[in-house]
XYZ file of C-alpha atoms in Angstrom:
676
model
C 398.334 201.054 254.735
C 401.382 202.369 252.886
C 401.054 199.700 250.161
C 397.241 200.063 250.139
C 396.875 196.282 249.977
C 396.781 193.392 252.397
C 397.143 189.739 251.458
C 396.770 190.765 247.786
C 393.433 192.512 248.504
C 393.058 196.082 247.230
C 392.088 198.033 250.334
C 390.900 201.073 248.322
C 388.594 198.933 246.193
C 387.386 197.150 249.310
C 386.547 200.477 250.965
C 384.774 201.810 247.900
C 382.743 198.641 247.622
C 381.712 198.884 251.274
C 380.855 202.549 251.421
C 379.915 203.517 247.814
C 376.283 203.320 246.809
C 374.424 203.846 243.560
C 370.735 203.977 242.649
C 368.865 204.274 239.368
C 366.906 207.407 238.584
C 364.300 205.823 236.278
C 363.181 207.756 233.200
C 359.494 208.160 232.469
C 358.274 206.487 229.294
C 356.805 208.952 226.805
C 353.051 209.300 226.372
C 351.196 208.185 223.257
C 348.467 210.679 222.320
C 345.706 210.922 219.723
C 345.571 213.755 217.177
C 343.848 216.049 219.709
C 346.329 215.346 222.508
C 344.172 212.844 224.415
C 346.213 210.179 226.225
C 346.171 206.697 224.709
C 349.087 205.264 226.698
C 351.081 206.664 229.622
C 353.044 205.671 232.701
C 351.195 205.286 235.975
C 352.472 204.556 239.445
C 351.219 201.279 240.862
C 352.159 199.097 243.798
C 353.154 195.542 244.615
C 351.701 194.206 247.851
C 353.362 191.719 250.206
C 352.790 190.397 253.746
C 355.591 190.094 256.311
C 355.455 186.626 257.908
C 358.615 186.806 260.065
C 357.415 186.810 263.690
C 360.691 188.488 264.774
C 359.655 191.601 262.868
C 357.403 193.956 264.894
C 354.814 194.414 262.156
C 353.959 190.918 260.893
C 350.797 189.024 259.983
C 349.216 187.671 263.161
C 345.957 186.165 261.877
C 346.419 184.470 258.459
C 342.715 183.763 258.001
C 341.631 187.353 258.695
C 344.479 188.762 256.572
C 343.534 186.479 253.678
C 339.882 187.496 253.867
C 340.771 191.194 253.848
C 343.202 190.874 250.935
C 340.735 188.847 248.834
C 338.346 191.796 248.901
C 340.825 193.840 246.859
C 343.139 191.574 244.861
C 341.994 188.934 242.373
C 342.758 185.832 244.429
C 340.627 183.522 246.541
C 341.046 183.933 250.302
C 341.831 180.213 250.692
C 344.779 180.495 248.277
C 346.033 183.643 250.036
C 345.808 181.937 253.419
C 347.687 178.917 252.071
C 350.538 181.129 250.849
C 350.731 182.923 254.195
C 350.903 179.651 256.132
C 353.542 178.260 253.766
C 355.624 181.392 254.327
C 355.368 181.050 258.097
C 356.240 177.365 258.051
C 359.217 177.894 255.739
C 360.595 180.787 257.771
C 360.195 183.342 254.958
C 360.482 187.030 255.814
C 357.519 187.899 253.544
C 355.190 186.395 250.934
C 353.967 187.847 247.646
C 350.974 186.951 245.481
C 352.178 186.806 241.889
C 350.300 188.773 239.236
C 347.315 189.234 241.560
C 349.492 191.205 243.970
C 350.939 193.485 241.303
C 349.529 196.582 239.602
C 347.695 197.668 242.755
C 346.220 201.136 242.148
C 346.559 204.058 244.538
C 342.907 203.688 245.580
C 343.331 199.954 246.181
C 346.436 200.670 248.265
C 344.438 203.133 250.378
C 341.657 200.582 250.789
C 344.079 197.924 251.999
C 345.835 200.325 254.365
C 342.473 201.305 255.830
C 341.741 197.627 256.576
C 344.582 197.630 259.185
C 345.858 194.205 258.134
C 349.110 193.641 260.103
C 352.255 192.996 258.069
C 351.172 194.776 254.878
C 353.984 196.348 252.849
C 353.871 198.073 249.461
C 356.584 198.623 246.895
C 356.055 201.373 244.341
C 356.564 200.514 240.674
C 355.671 202.033 237.325
C 353.269 200.335 234.930
C 351.999 201.233 231.481
C 348.405 202.440 231.554
C 345.953 202.281 228.639
C 342.876 204.257 229.735
C 340.728 203.317 226.721
C 341.189 199.551 226.974
C 340.622 197.824 223.632
C 341.419 200.822 221.453
C 343.520 200.415 218.302
C 345.382 197.848 220.380
C 347.408 196.264 217.584
C 348.482 199.669 216.278
C 349.374 201.231 219.641
C 350.738 197.949 220.945
C 351.679 197.079 224.492
C 354.561 197.701 226.885
C 355.230 195.813 230.085
C 358.054 195.364 232.553
C 360.695 192.959 231.302
C 361.599 190.183 233.718
C 365.200 190.348 232.493
C 365.889 194.092 232.540
C 363.200 195.146 235.009
C 362.290 198.051 232.699
C 359.167 198.849 230.711
C 359.696 197.563 227.180
C 357.470 197.687 224.113
C 356.320 194.219 223.177
C 354.414 194.996 219.973
C 352.921 197.771 217.833
C 354.210 201.333 218.062
C 355.292 200.677 221.652
C 357.851 198.257 220.232
C 358.680 200.087 217.005
C 359.519 203.286 218.932
C 360.703 201.627 222.124
C 364.097 203.378 222.287
C 362.581 206.815 221.685
C 359.687 206.289 224.111
C 361.905 204.776 226.833
C 364.262 207.684 227.361
C 367.473 207.223 229.334
C 367.696 206.342 233.009
C 369.770 208.549 235.279
C 371.700 207.609 238.402
C 372.673 208.811 241.862
C 376.145 207.811 243.171
C 377.124 208.637 246.745
C 379.263 207.534 249.675
C 377.771 206.442 252.996
C 379.444 206.426 256.389
C 379.759 203.585 258.865
C 376.244 204.188 260.148
C 374.626 204.234 256.693
C 374.244 208.018 256.309
C 375.200 209.868 253.124
C 378.529 211.654 253.386
C 377.925 215.374 252.689
C 378.864 216.559 249.174
C 379.645 213.001 248.086
C 376.676 212.566 245.763
C 376.913 212.654 241.979
C 373.529 212.943 240.264
C 372.994 212.074 236.598
C 369.407 213.175 235.827
C 367.097 210.891 233.858
C 366.102 211.912 230.357
C 362.420 211.119 229.937
C 361.139 209.459 226.783
C 359.658 211.444 223.910
C 355.904 211.881 223.510
C 354.260 210.491 220.391
C 351.183 212.061 218.794
C 349.205 209.890 216.381
C 346.901 210.742 213.498
C 344.171 208.632 215.125
C 340.990 210.442 216.143
C 339.615 208.962 219.376
C 335.978 209.529 218.427
C 336.336 207.819 215.054
C 338.290 205.017 216.728
C 335.398 204.501 219.155
C 332.983 204.305 216.210
C 335.227 201.696 214.623
C 335.574 199.588 217.779
C 331.803 199.599 218.287
C 331.285 198.626 214.652
C 333.696 195.697 214.994
C 331.970 194.579 218.208
C 328.609 194.569 216.422
C 330.005 192.547 213.521
C 331.786 190.098 215.805
C 328.666 189.454 217.854
C 326.478 188.946 214.770
C 328.778 186.858 212.573
C 331.253 185.188 214.979
C 333.904 185.350 212.222
C 337.428 184.021 212.125
C 338.754 187.531 211.491
C 337.593 191.132 211.089
C 339.422 194.316 210.186
C 338.543 197.931 209.471
C 340.569 201.035 208.731
C 339.532 204.667 208.235
C 341.869 207.001 206.357
C 341.885 210.610 205.242
C 341.396 210.297 201.472
C 343.495 213.361 200.694
C 346.476 213.032 203.035
C 346.760 209.309 203.808
C 346.464 209.891 207.572
C 345.076 206.889 209.435
C 342.112 208.142 211.472
C 341.204 204.766 213.009
C 342.071 201.106 212.664
C 341.305 197.851 214.409
C 340.640 194.155 214.155
C 339.111 191.123 215.770
C 340.324 189.095 217.557
C 341.800 191.901 219.611
C 343.056 192.372 223.156
C 342.582 194.793 226.000
C 346.009 196.007 227.172
C 344.441 197.373 230.354
C 342.912 194.086 231.556
C 345.010 191.696 229.406
C 341.765 190.122 228.184
C 342.313 188.502 224.796
C 346.114 188.366 225.111
C 347.459 185.622 222.878
C 344.404 185.404 220.613
C 346.155 187.277 217.831
C 349.495 189.063 217.998
C 349.583 190.020 214.305
C 348.593 193.525 213.251
C 346.262 192.617 210.385
C 346.268 196.070 208.835
C 350.037 196.159 208.343
C 351.430 192.662 208.903
C 348.898 190.282 207.331
C 348.682 189.597 203.594
C 345.748 187.888 201.889
C 344.005 187.483 198.540
C 341.701 190.520 198.318
C 339.187 189.402 195.697
C 337.261 191.854 193.545
C 338.206 195.018 195.466
C 341.503 194.645 193.578
C 339.697 195.191 190.254
C 339.730 198.977 190.635
C 343.484 198.981 189.985
C 343.181 196.933 186.786
C 340.374 199.270 185.750
C 342.639 202.283 186.346
C 345.396 200.708 184.237
C 343.001 200.004 181.357
C 341.706 203.577 181.445
C 345.253 204.979 181.561
C 346.137 202.896 178.480
C 342.993 203.953 176.610
C 341.657 200.387 176.555
C 338.459 200.920 178.512
C 335.340 202.179 176.798
C 332.379 201.970 179.206
C 329.927 201.571 176.310
C 331.829 198.847 174.463
C 330.283 195.375 174.777
C 331.645 191.869 175.417
C 330.224 188.418 176.146
C 330.134 187.810 179.896
C 330.113 184.503 181.761
C 333.508 182.915 181.198
C 336.987 183.343 179.748
C 339.327 180.720 178.335
C 342.905 180.634 179.629
C 345.052 178.006 177.927
C 342.295 175.423 177.980
C 341.077 176.408 181.473
C 337.640 177.991 181.690
C 337.333 180.673 184.364
C 333.783 181.731 185.137
C 332.194 184.870 186.440
C 330.698 184.552 189.913
C 327.444 184.059 187.998
C 328.558 181.159 185.739
C 325.872 181.826 183.142
C 326.926 185.458 182.958
C 324.617 188.277 181.938
C 324.835 187.913 178.195
C 326.395 190.602 176.029
C 326.813 193.646 178.253
C 328.812 196.856 178.300
C 332.148 197.249 180.052
C 330.508 199.526 182.613
C 327.795 196.940 183.309
C 330.540 194.336 183.643
C 332.235 196.473 186.281
C 328.942 196.878 188.129
C 328.425 193.114 188.066
C 332.084 192.608 189.062
C 332.785 190.395 186.065
C 335.971 188.322 186.165
C 335.768 187.810 182.401
C 335.921 191.561 181.838
C 339.055 191.953 183.964
C 340.864 189.172 182.072
C 339.813 190.758 178.784
C 341.111 194.176 179.903
C 344.410 192.646 180.992
C 344.874 191.143 177.534
C 344.145 194.518 175.947
C 346.599 196.366 178.214
C 349.256 193.682 177.945
C 350.650 191.582 180.780
C 353.949 193.434 181.107
C 352.264 196.812 181.290
C 349.639 195.532 183.722
C 352.354 194.221 186.045
C 354.067 197.604 185.881
C 350.829 199.351 186.904
C 350.266 196.998 189.845
C 353.793 197.722 191.038
C 353.288 201.472 190.624
C 350.177 201.175 192.790
C 352.477 199.845 195.533
C 351.715 196.147 195.403
C 354.650 193.808 195.898
C 356.480 196.220 198.222
C 355.934 197.387 201.835
C 354.389 200.801 202.417
C 357.270 201.847 204.659
C 355.325 201.738 207.914
C 357.152 201.620 211.264
C 355.737 198.184 212.078
C 358.126 195.255 212.132
C 357.952 192.576 209.467
C 355.555 194.453 207.201
C 355.126 192.064 204.249
C 355.424 193.149 200.649
C 352.624 190.920 199.436
C 353.103 188.866 196.288
C 352.087 189.676 192.729
C 351.701 186.140 191.383
C 352.996 186.383 187.825
C 354.802 183.087 187.156
C 352.349 181.711 184.598
C 349.379 182.860 182.580
C 346.815 181.305 184.906
C 348.245 183.210 187.882
C 348.387 186.404 185.868
C 344.742 186.073 184.851
C 343.457 185.236 188.342
C 345.428 188.188 189.725
C 343.261 190.456 187.549
C 340.276 189.706 189.795
C 342.133 189.561 193.107
C 342.955 185.881 193.535
C 346.391 184.203 193.790
C 348.219 187.486 194.471
C 348.297 188.850 198.033
C 348.069 192.329 199.533
C 347.869 194.016 202.925
C 344.943 196.271 203.897
C 347.259 199.265 204.152
C 348.473 198.669 200.575
C 344.858 198.716 199.374
C 344.228 202.026 201.128
C 347.456 203.457 199.725
C 346.532 202.379 196.196
C 343.079 203.956 196.489
C 344.622 207.323 197.427
C 346.187 207.449 193.957
C 342.793 207.120 192.262
C 341.264 209.788 194.513
C 344.097 212.334 194.224
C 344.616 212.797 190.516
C 346.970 209.824 190.242
C 349.254 210.932 193.103
C 349.596 208.083 195.596
C 349.891 209.191 199.239
C 351.824 207.184 201.803
C 349.573 206.187 204.717
C 350.913 207.245 208.099
C 349.741 206.903 211.686
C 352.483 208.743 213.631
C 352.059 212.503 213.308
C 355.005 213.720 215.363
C 357.360 212.754 218.170
C 358.553 215.448 220.583
C 361.054 215.690 223.422
C 358.899 216.771 226.420
C 361.755 218.646 228.103
C 363.179 220.650 225.203
C 360.137 220.746 222.936
C 362.390 219.577 220.113
C 360.622 217.635 217.361
C 362.276 214.254 217.030
C 360.107 213.092 214.133
C 357.604 215.067 212.072
C 355.521 213.225 209.495
C 353.327 214.867 206.906
C 351.461 214.198 203.700
C 353.846 212.456 201.309
C 353.408 211.711 197.611
C 354.918 208.297 196.875
C 354.675 208.694 193.097
C 352.435 209.707 190.211
C 350.867 206.344 189.357
C 348.551 207.277 186.476
C 347.781 210.558 184.704
C 345.365 212.915 186.442
C 342.760 212.535 183.699
C 342.895 208.730 184.000
C 342.489 208.922 187.775
C 339.468 211.199 187.456
C 337.932 208.918 184.846
C 338.552 205.856 187.048
C 336.840 207.564 189.961
C 333.846 208.336 187.748
C 333.540 204.652 186.866
C 333.873 203.537 190.500
C 331.128 206.013 191.369
C 328.716 203.866 189.302
C 329.465 200.611 191.128
C 327.177 201.234 194.125
C 323.488 201.580 193.234
C 324.202 202.266 189.569
C 322.093 201.327 186.551
C 322.267 197.618 187.520
C 321.323 198.466 191.140
C 324.260 196.418 192.401
C 325.683 196.831 195.936
C 322.869 199.213 196.837
C 323.135 198.042 200.452
C 326.068 200.440 200.834
C 324.012 203.526 199.954
C 323.435 206.079 202.707
C 320.591 208.564 203.035
C 322.690 211.686 203.418
C 325.906 210.871 201.582
C 326.865 209.437 198.217
C 329.123 206.457 198.876
C 331.247 204.816 196.185
C 333.538 201.831 196.202
C 334.126 198.237 195.229
C 333.046 195.071 196.975
C 335.085 191.884 197.094
C 334.394 188.218 197.815
C 337.605 186.182 197.794
C 338.136 182.465 198.143
C 340.226 181.566 201.193
C 343.263 179.273 200.803
C 343.078 175.868 202.514
C 346.230 175.755 204.691
C 346.070 171.978 205.202
C 345.083 170.533 201.835
C 346.108 173.253 199.425
C 343.814 174.964 196.979
C 340.851 176.830 198.440
C 338.404 176.011 201.206
C 335.320 174.310 199.880
C 331.889 174.954 201.336
C 329.115 177.497 201.461
C 330.260 181.039 202.262
C 333.885 180.170 203.039
C 335.027 183.609 201.903
C 336.856 186.793 202.746
C 334.245 189.500 202.115
C 335.238 193.142 201.976
C 334.366 196.629 200.748
C 336.823 199.359 199.781
C 334.759 202.537 199.822
C 334.972 206.308 199.997
C 332.660 209.291 200.440
C 331.423 211.724 199.340
C 331.849 210.256 195.884
C 332.533 213.545 194.028
C 334.925 215.019 196.590
C 336.199 212.102 198.708
C 337.280 212.928 202.239
C 337.260 209.500 203.872
C 338.341 206.013 202.791
C 336.991 203.031 204.730
C 338.261 199.517 204.034
C 336.312 196.818 205.865
C 336.744 193.038 205.754
C 335.361 189.886 207.325
C 336.775 186.373 206.991
C 334.727 183.176 207.352
C 331.653 184.042 209.364
C 330.397 181.139 211.458
C 326.908 182.577 212.029
C 324.557 184.347 209.587
C 326.919 183.292 206.796
C 324.499 183.970 203.948
C 324.321 187.630 204.935
C 327.996 188.093 204.087
C 327.193 186.969 200.544
C 323.964 188.919 200.175
C 324.935 192.136 201.954
C 328.697 192.005 202.373
C 330.012 194.074 205.265
C 327.295 196.749 205.108
C 326.262 196.011 208.705
C 329.631 197.331 209.861
C 330.718 199.628 207.038
C 327.592 201.796 206.827
C 327.373 203.062 210.420
C 331.138 203.537 210.568
C 331.196 205.605 207.381
C 328.085 207.593 208.256
C 329.130 208.459 211.797
C 332.621 209.395 210.653
C 331.311 211.776 208.000
C 328.882 213.417 210.399
C 331.513 213.760 213.086
C 333.878 215.402 210.606
C 331.018 217.705 209.570
C 331.397 216.697 205.965
C 328.980 218.642 203.766
C 325.886 216.620 202.998
C 325.331 215.443 206.571
C 322.094 216.746 208.067
C 322.552 219.773 210.356
C 326.355 219.350 210.492
C 326.293 219.419 214.290
C 329.377 219.075 216.439
C 330.169 215.442 217.117
C 330.463 215.384 220.895
C 329.747 212.230 222.879
C 326.932 212.529 225.446
C 327.172 210.993 228.908
C 324.010 209.140 229.948
C 323.038 208.696 233.585
C 320.060 206.884 235.116
C 316.943 208.993 234.652
C 314.453 206.420 235.910
C 311.744 208.252 237.866
C 312.688 211.641 236.384
C 310.633 213.856 234.108
C 311.308 213.702 230.379
C 312.636 217.254 230.437
C 315.330 216.222 232.943
C 316.979 213.638 230.642
C 320.113 215.297 229.223
C 320.284 213.304 225.930
C 316.848 214.634 224.926
C 318.231 218.157 224.822
C 321.065 217.273 222.433
C 320.620 218.001 218.739
C 323.015 215.207 217.772
C 321.037 212.478 219.614
C 317.870 210.958 218.163
C 315.223 210.148 220.792
C 312.479 207.524 220.541
C 309.795 207.803 223.237
C 307.311 205.013 224.007
C 304.403 206.077 226.196
C 302.271 209.184 226.551
C 303.303 210.033 230.115
C 305.904 212.463 231.444
C 307.736 210.255 233.973
C 310.553 208.038 232.699
C 310.118 204.402 233.741
C 313.055 202.972 231.745
C 315.550 203.955 229.069
C 318.424 202.630 226.959
C 321.320 203.074 227.278
C 321.804 203.727 230.992
C 324.976 204.860 232.805
C 326.786 204.794 229.486
C 327.866 207.053 226.632
C 325.923 207.944 223.494
C 328.026 208.762 220.484
C 326.859 211.462 218.054
C 323.753 210.463 216.073
C 323.018 207.451 218.274
C 319.419 206.792 219.321
C 318.162 207.198 222.901
C 315.184 204.910 223.681
C 312.845 206.082 226.462
C 309.780 204.452 228.046
C 307.354 206.590 230.080
C 304.309 205.951 232.235
C 300.841 206.020 230.687
C 299.717 204.117 227.593
C 302.534 202.392 225.691
C 302.177 203.660 222.123
C 304.142 202.528 219.077
C 306.533 205.270 217.885
C 307.378 206.099 214.295
C 310.719 204.367 213.649
C 311.023 205.294 209.984
C 314.629 206.030 209.073
C 316.249 203.999 211.848
C 318.794 201.314 210.968
C 318.359 197.554 211.248
C 320.552 197.540 214.350
C 318.332 200.160 215.991
C 315.191 198.223 215.030
C 316.547 195.149 216.814
C 317.611 197.252 219.808
C 314.059 198.586 220.023
C 312.732 195.025 220.186
C 315.137 194.119 222.990
C 314.357 197.321 224.886
C 310.572 196.782 224.703
C 310.862 192.986 225.078
C 308.675 192.407 222.024
C 309.133 190.235 218.950
C 310.743 192.074 216.045
C 311.428 190.780 212.525
C 313.320 192.614 209.803
C 313.321 192.175 206.037
C 315.537 193.923 203.523
C 318.639 196.027 204.022
C 319.230 199.697 204.721
C 316.865 201.705 206.922
C 313.289 201.271 208.128
C 310.873 202.174 205.365
C 307.675 200.543 206.673
C 306.498 199.100 210.006
C 303.627 196.637 210.447
C 302.332 198.377 213.597
C 301.257 201.937 212.883
C 302.583 204.801 215.025
C 300.230 205.582 217.910
C 298.976 201.982 218.231
C 299.022 200.658 221.799
C 301.567 197.870 222.235
C 302.218 195.219 224.876
C 304.590 192.312 225.489
C 302.485 190.253 223.040
C 303.007 192.740 220.202
C 304.919 191.549 217.138
C 306.361 194.105 214.705
C 307.780 193.573 211.236
C 310.054 196.234 209.807
C 310.712 196.540 206.081
C 314.044 198.083 205.227
C 314.975 199.810 202.014
C 318.256 200.845 200.457
C 318.995 204.518 200.527
C 319.236 205.061 196.763
C 318.757 208.808 196.181
C 316.823 207.977 193.020
C 314.201 205.965 194.972
């Protein structure tokens, strides 16, 4: 005792080891919020369930078959597999058995349900999980966090969850204390180090616009079954990202789609953009005084060191003006303009527009893209968006320069990061000018030219016209590299099709960049109509939601909850009282017999289809979209055919005509050219 050691063992250390205890005071991970403060990701308490199988313990499983049947009603595992695990635990003398992933992430309600079943031997261990209430919602931007098997802590695996992991995680605290011989805490022996919770992150994303985007991508995916899809919505003036997404995607709440695609295509994927890239060569030519919209040239082809490069229409359109060449998206014109500007100057302009360097986003491994400039053939093909590679976010960034008097704005998706305890702002992002790319006059002139590329004098790309807004932009159809054989994929419609657009054209508020790669169904439509099926409703709904001038009525964009009104009077259906919901009624009665959607949500300016008792009469569907025309056919279970693009202009069955299951209706669609 005097030497405080015995047989070379430190008695003090031995005592401390026996009676000192320490536990972790776990920090809460910070919330991720949208621009209005709505939760996108947060911590939630969940439970892990186990069954005690040790018969020496008072509360143990006594009837494996009954216990397995009760558990299978709540957790995602067959009762036979549960029973097998219980029996194995009993036979092997285990104290308890667990059920892998199926037994984890048990919600509070599920825990209550299991406890109410009175299954003997049930035990629960509380644990924290990351909760994503919106499911598949900007998943590759927000990312995903889960508990690490090595550290036992929630860690960001991808997206912003990973990029800001240290800031979101906070710092765990601890409780150190001494216990007596009987296991009780010795008074005044505890030392508490409080946890410091993670900071909260507020994004620039608007949840309503993000929902529009996700629905648009779902519609495109179902119709085209493509290899890839992406879409991004940005504030044209500030560079804020209002929404972004892709397909394939994943649902961080259910883990559905995990592993299909880990890459964030908006920030981490580079590709050859095709003709959307031409707007930047156009801007350079205008800035250098080499573009006269009324000057003429011979379209069709251009010779590059003995190589003939054709327009997408090999015969060309004869001798046409520069402006007509832009409307037709002529490759020959872009190569001609590059020669007039000069290759060195053109390269300098591309670099000023941000190509060949990352945008400075927080996402890991953001590529710079490649401006292919090694030889003349590469330099010429770059002029129309082939050979060189870009990221979608670079394209959006470059467009901001054209729409803001030549000042290029850096896109950003994180608005601010705040310490929840002190209120201190850890990070505060705002509108940032990267550089003055071209003179203000050149930018304004470039925008004027782009404004002629949709539904202009050549009536090209009129499928992107909207009834209530003037949309401008540039379409692109790029060949896709063949990863196995080199060169490009050969075959009908093996393309990346995209549209880089903005609206309203004279005072742009929103940029939407939309792309689809290699559709496997309805391929010809991607050539004939591009991405209008997805772009148009996304742009239109976004503008109306933001109450951009030009939208009819400028009503508030609130989503409307839809119940089941079957058997109710028409006046009792809530959506019919909303100014922002269009209603189509079939039938001359007052009692609702069916409706679509049901027990769902209608977004602003959606259509609510209602069927009543009495005679079934054909409604007037003029002005509805192609998607809504097809929905009407499914709702009424009648044959519907559609010709043209845009919105319903004519219908083969006149309004007021009685219809039945044998009725067949043909809708003729028309582009929304204001001059029509």
